[in-house]
Coordinates of C-alpha atoms in Angstrom, one line a residue:
M353 CA 18.5 -3.8 43.5
E354 CA 17.3 -0.4 42.5
K355 CA 14.7 1.1 44.9
H356 CA 11.7 2.4 42.6
T357 CA 8.0 4.2 43.9
E358 CA 4.9 2.9 42.7
V359 CA 2.9 5.9 41.2
A360 CA -0.8 6.0 40.8
P361 CA -2.1 5.4 37.5
D362 CA -3.6 9.4 37.0
T363 CA -0.4 11.0 38.3
P364 CA 1.4 12.9 35.6
V365 CA 4.3 11.7 34.2
S366 CA 7.5 12.5 36.1
N367 CA 10.6 13.7 34.4
G368 CA 13.1 12.0 36.9
I369 CA 14.7 14.8 38.1
D370 CA 14.9 15.4 41.8
E371 CA 13.9 19.2 42.4
K372 CA 16.3 19.7 45.4
T373 CA 19.5 18.2 44.4
G374 CA 19.0 18.1 40.2
A375 CA 20.4 14.7 40.1
G376 CA 18.6 12.4 37.6
P377 CA 17.4 9.0 38.0
A378 CA 19.5 5.8 38.3
P379 CA 21.1 4.7 35.3
P380 CA 19.7 1.8 34.6
Y381 CA 16.0 2.6 34.8
V382 CA 13.8 5.6 33.2
E383 CA 11.0 6.4 35.6
S384 CA 7.7 6.3 34.1
A385 CA 4.1 6.7 35.8
Y386 CA 2.1 3.3 34.9
I387 CA -0.6 5.0 32.4
R388 CA -2.9 2.3 31.0
P389 CA -2.8 2.2 27.4
Q390 CA -6.6 3.5 26.6
A391 CA -5.7 6.6 28.5
R392 CA -2.8 7.7 26.6
K393 CA -3.3 10.3 24.5
L394 CA -3.3 9.3 20.6
Y395 CA 0.2 9.1 19.0
D396 CA 1.9 9.7 23.1
P397 CA 5.5 10.0 22.3
A398 CA 5.7 9.0 26.1
V399 CA 4.9 5.3 24.8
T400 CA 8.3 3.6 24.3
L401 CA 9.2 1.0 22.0
E402 CA 9.5 -1.3 24.9
E403 CA 5.8 -0.9 25.4
Y404 CA 4.7 -1.2 22.1
Y405 CA 6.8 -4.8 21.9
F406 CA 5.5 -6.1 25.8
Y407 CA 2.0 -5.7 24.7
A408 CA 2.3 -7.1 21.1
R409 CA 4.0 -10.1 22.1
R410 CA 1.3 -10.8 24.3
T411 CA -1.1 -10.5 21.5
R412 CA 0.2 -12.6 19.2
E413 CA 0.1 -15.3 21.9
E414 CA -3.5 -15.1 22.3
E415 CA -3.9 -15.1 18.5
K416 CA -2.1 -18.3 18.2
D417 CA -5.1 -20.2 19.7
L418 CA -8.0 -18.2 17.6
P419 CA -9.7 -20.3 14.9
K420 CA -9.1 -19.3 11.3
P421 CA -12.1 -16.7 10.5
K422 CA -14.6 -17.8 8.1
T423 CA -16.7 -15.5 6.0
N424 CA -20.1 -15.8 4.2
W425 CA -22.3 -13.7 2.3
G426 CA -24.5 -13.2 5.6
E427 CA -21.1 -11.5 7.2
F428 CA -21.1 -9.6 3.4
F429 CA -24.6 -7.9 4.8
G430 CA -23.7 -7.1 8.4
K431 CA -25.4 -10.1 9.5
T432 CA -23.6 -13.4 11.4
K433 CA -24.5 -17.1 12.0
S434 CA -24.6 -18.1 15.4
H435 CA -23.7 -21.2 17.2
D436 CA -27.2 -22.7 16.6
G437 CA -27.1 -21.5 13.2
S438 CA -29.7 -18.2 13.3
A439 CA -28.7 -15.1 11.6
T440 CA -27.9 -12.7 14.4
S441 CA -26.7 -9.0 14.1
V442 CA -22.8 -8.0 14.5
A443 CA -22.4 -6.4 18.1
P444 CA -22.0 -2.9 17.9
V445 CA -18.5 -1.4 18.9
D446 CA -18.8 1.0 21.7
S447 CA -17.8 4.7 20.4
H448 CA -16.3 5.9 23.5
A449 CA -14.1 2.9 23.3
V450 CA -12.1 3.9 20.5
S451 CA -12.9 7.5 20.5
T452 CA -10.0 10.0 20.0
N453 CA -11.3 12.1 23.1
Q454 CA -9.2 11.1 26.2
D455 CA -11.7 12.1 28.8
H456 CA -14.0 9.4 27.3
R457 CA -11.1 6.6 27.2
I458 CA -9.9 7.0 30.4
H459 CA -13.2 5.9 32.2
I460 CA -13.1 2.3 30.3
S461 CA -11.7 -0.7 31.5
D462 CA -8.8 -2.7 30.0
E463 CA -11.6 -5.7 28.9
E464 CA -13.8 -3.1 27.2
W465 CA -10.8 -1.5 25.3
T466 CA -9.3 -4.7 24.2
N467 CA -12.6 -5.8 23.1
A468 CA -13.1 -2.8 20.7
S469 CA -9.6 -3.6 19.1
R470 CA -11.0 -7.2 18.7
A471 CA -13.9 -5.9 17.0
F472 CA -11.9 -4.6 14.2
R473 CA -10.0 -7.6 13.4
T474 CA -12.4 -9.8 11.2
A475 CA -10.6 -10.1 7.9
S476 CA -9.5 -13.8 7.1
M477 CA -6.4 -15.3 5.0
G478 CA -8.5 -15.2 1.7
A479 CA -9.5 -11.7 1.7
A480 CA -6.0 -10.8 2.6
F481 CA -5.0 -12.5 -0.7
Y482 CA -7.9 -11.2 -2.8
L483 CA -6.8 -7.5 -1.7
I484 CA -3.0 -7.9 -2.4
T485 CA -3.7 -9.3 -5.6
T486 CA -6.5 -6.7 -6.6
D487 CA -4.0 -3.6 -5.3
I488 CA -1.0 -5.1 -7.1
L489 CA -2.2 -7.0 -10.1
G490 CA -1.5 -5.0 -12.9
P491 CA -0.5 -7.1 -16.2
F492 CA -0.9 -5.2 -18.9
A493 CA 2.0 -2.7 -18.4
A494 CA 4.6 -6.1 -18.3
P495 CA 4.5 -6.9 -21.8
F496 CA 5.2 -3.1 -22.3
A497 CA 8.5 -3.1 -19.9
I498 CA 9.6 -6.3 -21.5
G499 CA 9.4 -4.6 -24.6
T500 CA 11.4 -1.9 -23.6
L501 CA 14.3 -3.8 -22.0
G502 CA 14.1 -7.0 -24.0
Y503 CA 13.6 -10.7 -23.0
G504 CA 16.4 -11.4 -20.8
P505 CA 16.5 -7.8 -19.0
G506 CA 12.8 -7.6 -18.8
V507 CA 12.1 -11.2 -17.1
A508 CA 14.8 -10.2 -14.4
L509 CA 13.7 -7.4 -13.8
F510 CA 10.2 -8.8 -12.8
T511 CA 12.2 -11.5 -11.1
V512 CA 14.6 -9.4 -9.1
F513 CA 11.5 -6.6 -8.5
G514 CA 8.8 -9.4 -7.7
F515 CA 11.1 -11.0 -5.2
M516 CA 12.1 -7.9 -3.6
A517 CA 8.7 -6.5 -3.2
G518 CA 7.9 -9.7 -1.3
Y519 CA 10.8 -9.3 1.0
S520 CA 9.8 -5.9 1.4
G521 CA 6.0 -7.1 2.4
Y522 CA 7.8 -9.6 5.1
L523 CA 10.0 -6.4 6.8
V524 CA 6.5 -4.9 7.4
W525 CA 5.1 -8.1 8.5
H526 CA 7.7 -8.3 10.5
V527 CA 7.6 -4.8 12.1
F528 CA 4.0 -4.9 12.4
L529 CA 4.0 -8.3 14.6
G530 CA 6.5 -6.3 17.0
V531 CA 4.3 -3.3 17.3
D532 CA 0.9 -3.9 17.1
S533 CA -1.5 -4.9 20.2
H534 CA -5.1 -5.2 21.3
E535 CA -4.2 -2.1 23.8
F536 CA -1.9 0.1 20.8
P537 CA -3.5 -1.0 17.5
A538 CA -1.4 -0.5 14.4
R539 CA -3.7 0.8 11.9
N540 CA -1.7 2.3 8.9
Y541 CA 2.0 2.2 7.6
G542 CA 2.5 5.9 9.5
D543 CA 2.0 3.8 12.7
L544 CA 5.2 1.9 11.9
A545 CA 7.0 4.8 11.2
F546 CA 5.9 6.4 14.3
R547 CA 6.8 3.5 16.3
T548 CA 10.2 2.6 15.0
W549 CA 11.6 6.6 14.4
G550 CA 9.1 8.9 15.8
R551 CA 6.8 11.7 14.8
I552 CA 8.4 13.2 12.1
A553 CA 8.9 9.8 10.2
R554 CA 5.3 9.3 10.9
H555 CA 4.2 12.6 9.4
V556 CA 6.9 12.3 6.4
L557 CA 5.3 8.7 5.5
N558 CA 1.8 9.9 6.0
F559 CA 2.3 12.7 3.4
L560 CA 3.7 10.4 1.0
Q561 CA 1.2 7.6 1.0
A562 CA -1.9 9.8 0.7
I563 CA -0.3 11.2 -1.8
A564 CA 1.1 8.3 -4.1
L565 CA -2.6 6.9 -3.5
L566 CA -4.2 10.1 -4.6
L567 CA -2.1 10.1 -7.9
L568 CA -2.7 6.2 -8.3
L569 CA -6.3 7.0 -8.2
G570 CA -5.5 9.6 -11.0
Q571 CA -3.3 7.0 -13.1
V572 CA -6.4 4.5 -13.0
V573 CA -9.0 7.9 -13.6
I574 CA -6.4 8.7 -17.0
L575 CA -6.4 4.9 -18.1
F576 CA -10.1 4.2 -17.8
G577 CA -10.8 7.7 -18.9
Q578 CA -9.0 6.6 -22.4
N579 CA -10.7 3.3 -22.2
I580 CA -14.0 4.6 -22.3
S581 CA -13.2 6.9 -25.3
Q582 CA -11.9 4.4 -27.1
L583 CA -15.3 2.4 -26.1
S584 CA -17.3 5.3 -27.3
R585 CA -15.1 5.5 -30.7
F586 CA -14.1 8.8 -29.8
K587 CA -17.8 10.0 -30.1
L588 CA -17.8 10.9 -26.7
C589 CA -16.0 14.4 -25.6
Y590 CA -12.6 12.8 -23.7
A591 CA -13.0 14.9 -20.8
V592 CA -16.4 13.6 -19.8
C593 CA -14.8 10.2 -20.4
P594 CA -13.1 10.4 -17.0
L595 CA -15.8 12.2 -15.0
L596 CA -17.9 9.2 -15.9
F597 CA -15.6 6.8 -14.3
V598 CA -15.5 9.0 -11.4
I599 CA -19.1 9.3 -10.7
A600 CA -19.0 5.3 -10.3
G601 CA -16.3 5.7 -8.3
F602 CA -18.5 7.9 -5.6
F603 CA -20.4 5.0 -5.0
L604 CA -18.3 2.1 -4.8
T605 CA -15.8 4.1 -2.2
Q606 CA -18.7 4.4 0.4
I607 CA -18.0 0.2 1.4
R608 CA -15.8 1.3 4.3
T609 CA -14.3 -2.5 5.6
L610 CA -11.8 -4.1 3.9
K611 CA -13.3 -7.3 5.0
N612 CA -16.5 -6.2 2.9
Y613 CA -14.1 -5.2 0.0
G614 CA -12.6 -8.3 0.2
W615 CA -15.8 -9.9 -1.8
V616 CA -15.8 -7.3 -4.6
A617 CA -11.8 -7.7 -5.0
Q618 CA -12.8 -10.9 -6.4
L619 CA -14.4 -9.9 -9.3
A620 CA -11.3 -7.6 -10.0
V621 CA -8.9 -10.5 -9.9
Y622 CA -11.0 -12.8 -12.2
F623 CA -12.2 -10.2 -15.0
N624 CA -8.5 -9.3 -14.9
L625 CA -7.8 -12.7 -15.9
L626 CA -10.6 -13.0 -17.9
V627 CA -8.7 -10.2 -20.0
I628 CA -5.7 -11.8 -20.1
F629 CA -6.7 -15.1 -21.5
I630 CA -9.4 -13.2 -24.4
S631 CA -6.1 -10.6 -25.3
M632 CA -4.2 -13.6 -25.7
G633 CA -5.9 -15.2 -28.1
V634 CA -6.8 -12.2 -30.0
M635 CA -3.0 -11.1 -30.4
A636 CA -2.2 -14.3 -31.6
H637 CA -4.5 -13.8 -34.9
S638 CA -4.6 -10.3 -35.5
P639 CA -2.0 -7.7 -36.3
P640 CA -1.0 -4.8 -33.7
N641 CA -3.0 -1.8 -33.2
F642 CA -0.3 0.1 -35.4
A643 CA -2.5 3.6 -35.2
I644 CA -1.7 4.0 -31.7
A645 CA 1.7 2.8 -31.5
E646 CA 3.6 6.2 -31.3
L647 CA 1.5 7.1 -28.1
G648 CA 2.7 4.5 -25.6
S649 CA 4.5 1.6 -27.3
A650 CA 8.0 -0.3 -26.5
G651 CA 9.1 1.1 -29.6
G652 CA 7.7 4.6 -29.2
A653 CA 9.8 4.5 -25.9
T654 CA 13.2 3.2 -27.1
N655 CA 13.3 3.6 -30.9
P656 CA 10.4 5.8 -32.5
D657 CA 11.9 4.9 -36.0
S658 CA 10.8 1.0 -35.3
I659 CA 7.3 1.9 -35.6
K660 CA 6.7 4.9 -38.0
P661 CA 5.5 4.0 -41.5
D662 CA 6.9 4.3 -44.7
A663 CA 6.0 7.0 -47.6
A664 CA 3.7 3.8 -48.6
G665 CA 2.1 3.6 -45.4
N666 CA 3.8 0.4 -44.4
Y667 CA 4.8 -0.4 -41.0
P668 CA 8.0 -1.7 -39.9
P669 CA 7.8 -5.5 -39.4
I670 CA 7.4 -6.7 -35.8
T671 CA 11.3 -7.0 -34.4
H672 CA 12.6 -8.9 -30.8
S673 CA 15.6 -8.3 -28.7
A674 CA 16.8 -10.6 -26.4
G675 CA 19.0 -7.8 -24.7
L676 CA 18.4 -3.9 -24.5
P677 CA 16.6 -3.3 -28.0
T678 CA 18.4 0.1 -28.3
N679 CA 20.9 2.2 -26.0
N680 CA 18.2 4.9 -25.3
L681 CA 18.7 5.0 -21.4
V682 CA 15.4 7.1 -21.0
G683 CA 13.1 4.6 -22.4
S684 CA 14.6 1.7 -20.9
I685 CA 14.4 3.0 -17.2
N686 CA 10.6 4.1 -17.8
G687 CA 10.2 0.8 -19.1
L688 CA 11.6 -0.3 -15.6
L689 CA 9.4 2.2 -14.0
S690 CA 6.5 0.3 -15.1
G691 CA 8.0 -3.1 -13.4
V692 CA 7.9 -0.8 -10.4
L693 CA 4.1 0.1 -10.9
A694 CA 3.6 -3.8 -11.2
Y695 CA 4.5 -4.5 -8.0
A696 CA 3.4 -1.1 -5.8
G697 CA 1.1 -2.1 -3.1
V698 CA 3.4 -2.7 0.2
Q699 CA 1.7 1.2 1.0
L700 CA -1.3 -0.9 1.9
F701 CA -0.3 -4.0 3.3
V702 CA -0.8 -2.7 7.3
E703 CA -4.1 -1.5 6.3
F704 CA -4.8 -5.3 5.8
L705 CA -2.9 -6.6 8.7
A706 CA -4.8 -4.1 11.0
E707 CA -8.3 -6.2 10.0
M708 CA -7.1 -9.4 10.0
K709 CA -8.1 -11.5 12.9
R710 CA -4.7 -13.8 12.8
P711 CA -2.0 -11.5 11.2
R712 CA 0.8 -14.5 11.3
D713 CA -1.7 -15.6 8.3
F714 CA -0.4 -12.9 6.1
L715 CA 2.7 -13.8 5.1
K716 CA 1.1 -17.3 3.4
A717 CA -1.4 -14.9 1.5
M718 CA 1.5 -12.3 0.9
W719 CA 3.9 -14.9 -1.1
G720 CA 0.9 -16.9 -2.4
A721 CA -0.1 -13.7 -4.0
Q722 CA 3.2 -12.4 -4.8
L723 CA 4.0 -16.1 -6.6
F724 CA 0.8 -15.5 -8.5
I725 CA 1.3 -12.2 -9.9
Y726 CA 5.1 -12.9 -10.8
T727 CA 4.0 -16.2 -12.7
V728 CA 1.1 -13.8 -14.7
Y729 CA 3.8 -11.1 -15.3
V730 CA 6.2 -13.0 -16.9
V731 CA 4.2 -15.4 -18.7
Y732 CA 2.0 -12.7 -20.3
G733 CA 4.4 -10.2 -20.8
C734 CA 6.5 -12.6 -23.1
Y735 CA 3.2 -13.8 -24.9
V736 CA 2.4 -10.3 -25.7
Y737 CA 6.2 -9.2 -26.8
Y738 CA 6.6 -12.2 -28.9
F739 CA 3.4 -11.2 -30.8
Q740 CA 3.8 -7.5 -30.9
G741 CA 7.2 -6.9 -30.8
Q742 CA 8.1 -3.4 -30.6
Y743 CA 4.2 -2.5 -30.9
T744 CA 3.6 -4.0 -27.9
Y745 CA 1.1 -1.1 -25.9
N746 CA 0.8 -0.1 -22.2
P747 CA -2.1 -0.9 -21.3
S748 CA -1.5 -4.2 -23.6
F749 CA -5.5 -4.7 -24.0
Q750 CA -5.6 -1.4 -25.9
G751 CA -3.1 -2.5 -28.2
V752 CA -5.8 -5.3 -29.8
S753 CA -6.7 -3.9 -33.4
T754 CA -9.8 -5.8 -33.6
Y755 CA -12.5 -3.3 -32.4
G756 CA -15.1 -6.2 -31.3
W757 CA -12.6 -7.8 -28.8
Q758 CA -10.6 -4.4 -28.0
T759 CA -14.2 -3.5 -26.7
V760 CA -14.6 -6.5 -24.8
G761 CA -11.3 -5.8 -22.9
N762 CA -12.1 -2.5 -22.5
S763 CA -15.5 -3.3 -20.9
L764 CA -14.2 -6.4 -18.4
S765 CA -10.8 -3.8 -17.5
L766 CA -12.9 -1.2 -16.9
I767 CA -14.9 -2.7 -14.3
A768 CA -11.7 -4.3 -12.8
G769 CA -9.9 -0.9 -12.5
L770 CA -13.1 0.7 -11.1
I771 CA -12.8 -1.7 -7.9
A772 CA -8.8 -1.1 -8.0
A773 CA -9.7 2.7 -7.8
G774 CA -12.3 2.0 -5.5
L775 CA -9.4 0.6 -3.3
Y776 CA -7.3 3.2 -3.5
G777 CA -9.6 5.7 -2.6
N778 CA -11.2 3.5 0.4
I779 CA -7.5 3.9 2.0
G780 CA -6.5 6.7 0.5
I781 CA -9.1 8.7 2.7
K782 CA -8.6 6.6 5.3
V783 CA -5.3 7.9 5.8
F784 CA -6.2 11.5 5.2
Y785 CA -9.4 11.2 7.8
N786 CA -7.4 8.9 10.7
N787 CA -4.0 11.0 10.6
I788 CA -5.3 14.6 9.6
L789 CA -9.0 15.0 10.1
C790 CA -8.8 12.9 13.5
E791 CA -6.0 14.0 15.0
W792 CA -5.5 17.5 13.6
F793 CA -9.5 18.8 13.8
N794 CA -11.3 16.4 16.2
A795 CA -13.3 14.7 13.5
P796 CA -15.9 11.5 14.8
L797 CA -14.2 8.2 14.4
L798 CA -15.1 6.2 11.4
V799 CA -17.3 3.7 13.5
T800 CA -19.5 6.7 14.5
K801 CA -22.3 7.5 12.6
P802 CA -21.4 11.3 12.3
G803 CA -18.0 9.5 11.2
K804 CA -19.8 7.6 8.5
L805 CA -21.6 10.6 7.4
F806 CA -18.3 12.6 7.3
Y807 CA -16.5 10.0 5.2
A808 CA -19.5 9.7 2.5
A809 CA -19.2 13.6 2.0
I810 CA -14.9 13.3 1.6
V811 CA -15.5 10.5 -1.1
P812 CA -16.7 12.7 -3.6
I813 CA -14.2 15.8 -3.3
W814 CA -11.3 12.9 -3.2
W815 CA -12.6 11.7 -6.6
S816 CA -12.9 15.3 -8.2
I817 CA -8.9 15.9 -7.2
A818 CA -8.3 12.7 -9.1
F819 CA -10.6 13.9 -12.3
I820 CA -8.7 17.3 -12.5
I821 CA -5.3 15.3 -12.2
A822 CA -6.9 12.8 -15.2
A823 CA -7.9 15.5 -17.5
S824 CA -4.9 17.6 -17.2
I825 CA -2.3 14.9 -17.9
P826 CA -3.2 12.4 -20.7
D827 CA 0.0 11.0 -21.1
Y828 CA -0.5 7.9 -19.2
F829 CA 2.5 6.3 -19.9
G830 CA 4.6 9.6 -18.8
F831 CA 2.4 9.9 -15.3
V832 CA 3.5 6.5 -14.5
S833 CA 6.6 6.4 -15.0
V834 CA 6.4 9.8 -12.8
I835 CA 4.4 8.5 -9.4
S836 CA 6.7 5.3 -9.8
A837 CA 9.9 6.7 -9.5
S838 CA 8.9 9.6 -7.1
M839 CA 6.2 8.1 -4.7
L840 CA 6.0 3.8 -5.4
L841 CA 9.6 3.4 -5.3
N842 CA 10.3 4.8 -2.2
L843 CA 7.0 3.3 -0.2
T844 CA 7.5 -0.5 -1.8
Y845 CA 11.6 -0.5 -1.8
T846 CA 13.2 2.1 0.7
I847 CA 10.7 2.4 3.4
P848 CA 10.4 -1.0 4.7
P849 CA 14.1 -1.5 5.2
F850 CA 14.2 1.9 7.2
L851 CA 11.2 0.9 9.4
A852 CA 13.0 -2.7 9.9
L853 CA 16.1 -1.3 10.8
G854 CA 14.9 1.0 13.7
F855 CA 12.8 -1.5 14.9
D856 CA 15.4 -4.5 15.1
L857 CA 18.3 -2.0 16.5
Q858 CA 16.1 -1.3 18.9
R859 CA 14.6 -4.8 19.7
M860 CA 18.7 -6.2 19.6
S861 CA 19.2 -4.0 22.2
M862 CA 16.7 -4.4 24.8
E863 CA 17.6 -8.0 24.0
M864 CA 21.0 -7.5 25.2
E865 CA 19.7 -5.5 28.6
G866 CA 17.9 -8.9 29.7
G867 CA 14.5 -9.6 27.2
E868 CA 12.0 -8.4 29.8
V869 CA 12.8 -4.8 30.3
F870 CA 9.6 -3.2 30.5
D871 CA 7.0 -3.7 33.8
P872 CA 3.1 -3.0 33.2
T873 CA 2.6 -3.3 36.9
T874 CA 5.1 -0.1 37.7
G875 CA 5.8 1.6 34.0
H876 CA 9.4 1.2 35.0
I877 CA 11.7 0.5 31.5
K878 CA 14.9 -0.6 31.9
R879 CA 17.7 1.1 29.6
T880 CA 21.7 1.3 29.7
G881 CA 23.6 4.5 27.8
T882 CA 22.5 7.1 25.8
M883 CA 20.4 6.5 22.3
V884 CA 23.3 6.5 20.1
Q885 CA 24.9 4.0 22.2
R886 CA 21.7 1.7 22.5
Y887 CA 21.5 2.1 18.5
M888 CA 25.1 1.1 18.2
R889 CA 24.7 -1.4 20.1
G890 CA 21.7 -3.0 18.6
F891 CA 23.6 -3.0 15.0
T892 CA 26.8 -4.8 16.1
S893 CA 25.1 -7.0 18.7
G894 CA 23.5 -10.8 18.1
S895 CA 25.1 -13.5 15.6
A896 CA 27.4 -13.0 12.5
L897 CA 23.9 -13.5 10.5
H898 CA 21.9 -10.3 12.6
R899 CA 25.0 -8.1 11.8
A900 CA 25.1 -8.9 8.0
R901 CA 21.2 -8.3 7.9
N902 CA 21.4 -5.1 9.6
V903 CA 24.2 -3.9 7.0
W904 CA 21.9 -5.2 4.1
H905 CA 19.3 -3.5 5.2
V906 CA 21.2 -0.2 5.1
L907 CA 22.5 -1.0 1.8
Y908 CA 18.7 -2.1 0.4
F909 CA 17.9 1.4 1.6
L910 CA 20.5 3.6 -0.1
C911 CA 20.1 1.6 -3.7
S912 CA 16.3 2.5 -3.5
L913 CA 17.2 5.8 -3.0
A914 CA 19.5 6.3 -6.0
M915 CA 17.3 4.5 -8.2
C916 CA 14.9 6.8 -6.9
G917 CA 16.9 9.9 -8.6
L918 CA 17.7 8.1 -11.4
G919 CA 14.0 6.7 -12.3
M920 CA 12.8 10.9 -11.5
Y921 CA 15.4 12.4 -14.2
A922 CA 14.4 9.9 -17.1
A923 CA 10.4 10.2 -15.8
V924 CA 10.7 13.9 -16.1
Q925 CA 12.8 13.9 -19.6
G926 CA 10.2 11.3 -20.9
M927 CA 6.9 13.7 -19.6
I928 CA 8.8 16.8 -21.1
D929 CA 9.4 14.8 -24.5
A930 CA 6.0 13.5 -24.5
F931 CA 4.4 16.7 -24.4
E932 CA 5.7 18.1 -27.7
N933 CA 3.4 15.7 -29.3
P934 CA 0.3 18.1 -30.2
Q935 CA -1.9 15.2 -29.7
L936 CA -1.5 15.4 -25.7
T937 CA -4.1 18.5 -24.2
S938 CA -4.8 19.2 -20.8
F939 CA -9.2 19.4 -21.0
S940 CA -9.4 18.4 -24.2
C941 CA -12.4 16.8 -25.9
V942 CA -10.1 14.9 -28.6
S943 CA -9.0 11.6 -27.1
P944 CA -4.9 11.3 -27.0
L945 CA -5.8 7.9 -28.7
N946 CA -7.7 9.3 -31.7
L947 CA -5.1 10.3 -34.1
N948 CA -7.7 10.9 -36.9
A949 CA -9.0 13.9 -35.0

């Protein structure tokens, strides 16, 4: 048995080298001073996966006995019910317990540290379901995607992409449960990358997520800027339309916690469903909106001749296709990228998990939401394509030709879109605030009063950037393809298998060492072999199913990267073609939907 020396908690971490002999530590162990989790630096590279995994399993065991949280309107306004039914104020969280200042954290007890973490975890499975549905449910591009691909490939696309998006969500959940704990809470997507692959992976993923959320916010601002211009019958200067949407977003994004936002998120789900039912009813009894088909319809993307009127002003009849409607690869891929956007939301799952009282319940909420979303997409997409064919527009509710019903759809979707945009703004600002401002510039945490004021000041700046994006790129369809190919496809389909592979290889290597490889009393970590040897051992160990899963995750990762490259080619080419249309100009008072200007 190896002999190890007890190290006091405040003793600096040893590198394990004997100064007299130059000899390294004994082979089976990595020497480490026992430093309590609250005394660790934020994103301390000295914390190993063994330590994260040890505390994560202990936290998961504790959560098994927790009752399912129940929310009520009293909680929404900052009150909760005591056991006798009387209203009481929610206990405040000690700012020193969650401070990034190591001098503050080192003096608090283990119980205070874990209680501070527990105080953040209040969201229920129902709140997670609504947040996932609000984030992902975007059925108004589904008919366009099916129109560019045809019935068969279109339905196959939504089936495959829907299942794989759910599988990616499962992988994120799997890794989160293995590295998150009260002692070391995982707050965002980048935390998973840090704990499985290291510091560089975290910075890259945080950058991708922050940019993707900002671009998503810009995409929503573009869409609903056009929405407002259509509502005003193009009497309002187009550049002002997205500005009005942005101003409304300033106020909604002041809701900081996702538990409270879950209540608002319910409205977005119901409004989107109402728009779906209204547009389905109207489209069955009225022709397509022929006038705008050139700007963003399925025929405009795949075969422009199929939507052009003849000399007498008569438009071609509605047509359908069981397979690919044309050989236009660029148009079909851009339609496929709309399907990618339809399921893009995995990058926010860690934020949802981090605020759940029982993270294990998230999987039920996620699969339930994915099944609901998939059903809506396929039924709605096929229905609209049946009635509008090649004139199917993106977004579909703007393809309604009757102005009165068009206005109803625009109004309801405007409210739902504002809520979704607020969610993107909320989490996008949090990613930027927690990973840039707090870590690099020692900004106060969001749970403190200075942090809340700082957050409120950043909101208008963040939304202003989104406005600049919206006003400078009025081509909604082309912009969706660019962000889907460059950011959303990677965040939803490329990153999760990469994270799961890093976690599973190390976990399997730990299990080969005998299971309990971290000693919380001494800080000893049991390892055998170099890092490369441990990864190879983890890749080839376990059952045949484990090895096959590792190979599958490698293939999944590489195929997603290949799809990213192909998608970027099609997206950029589509954007170049779109800007040849003189109707699309940056910072213009003329709406891109107003062809009579």
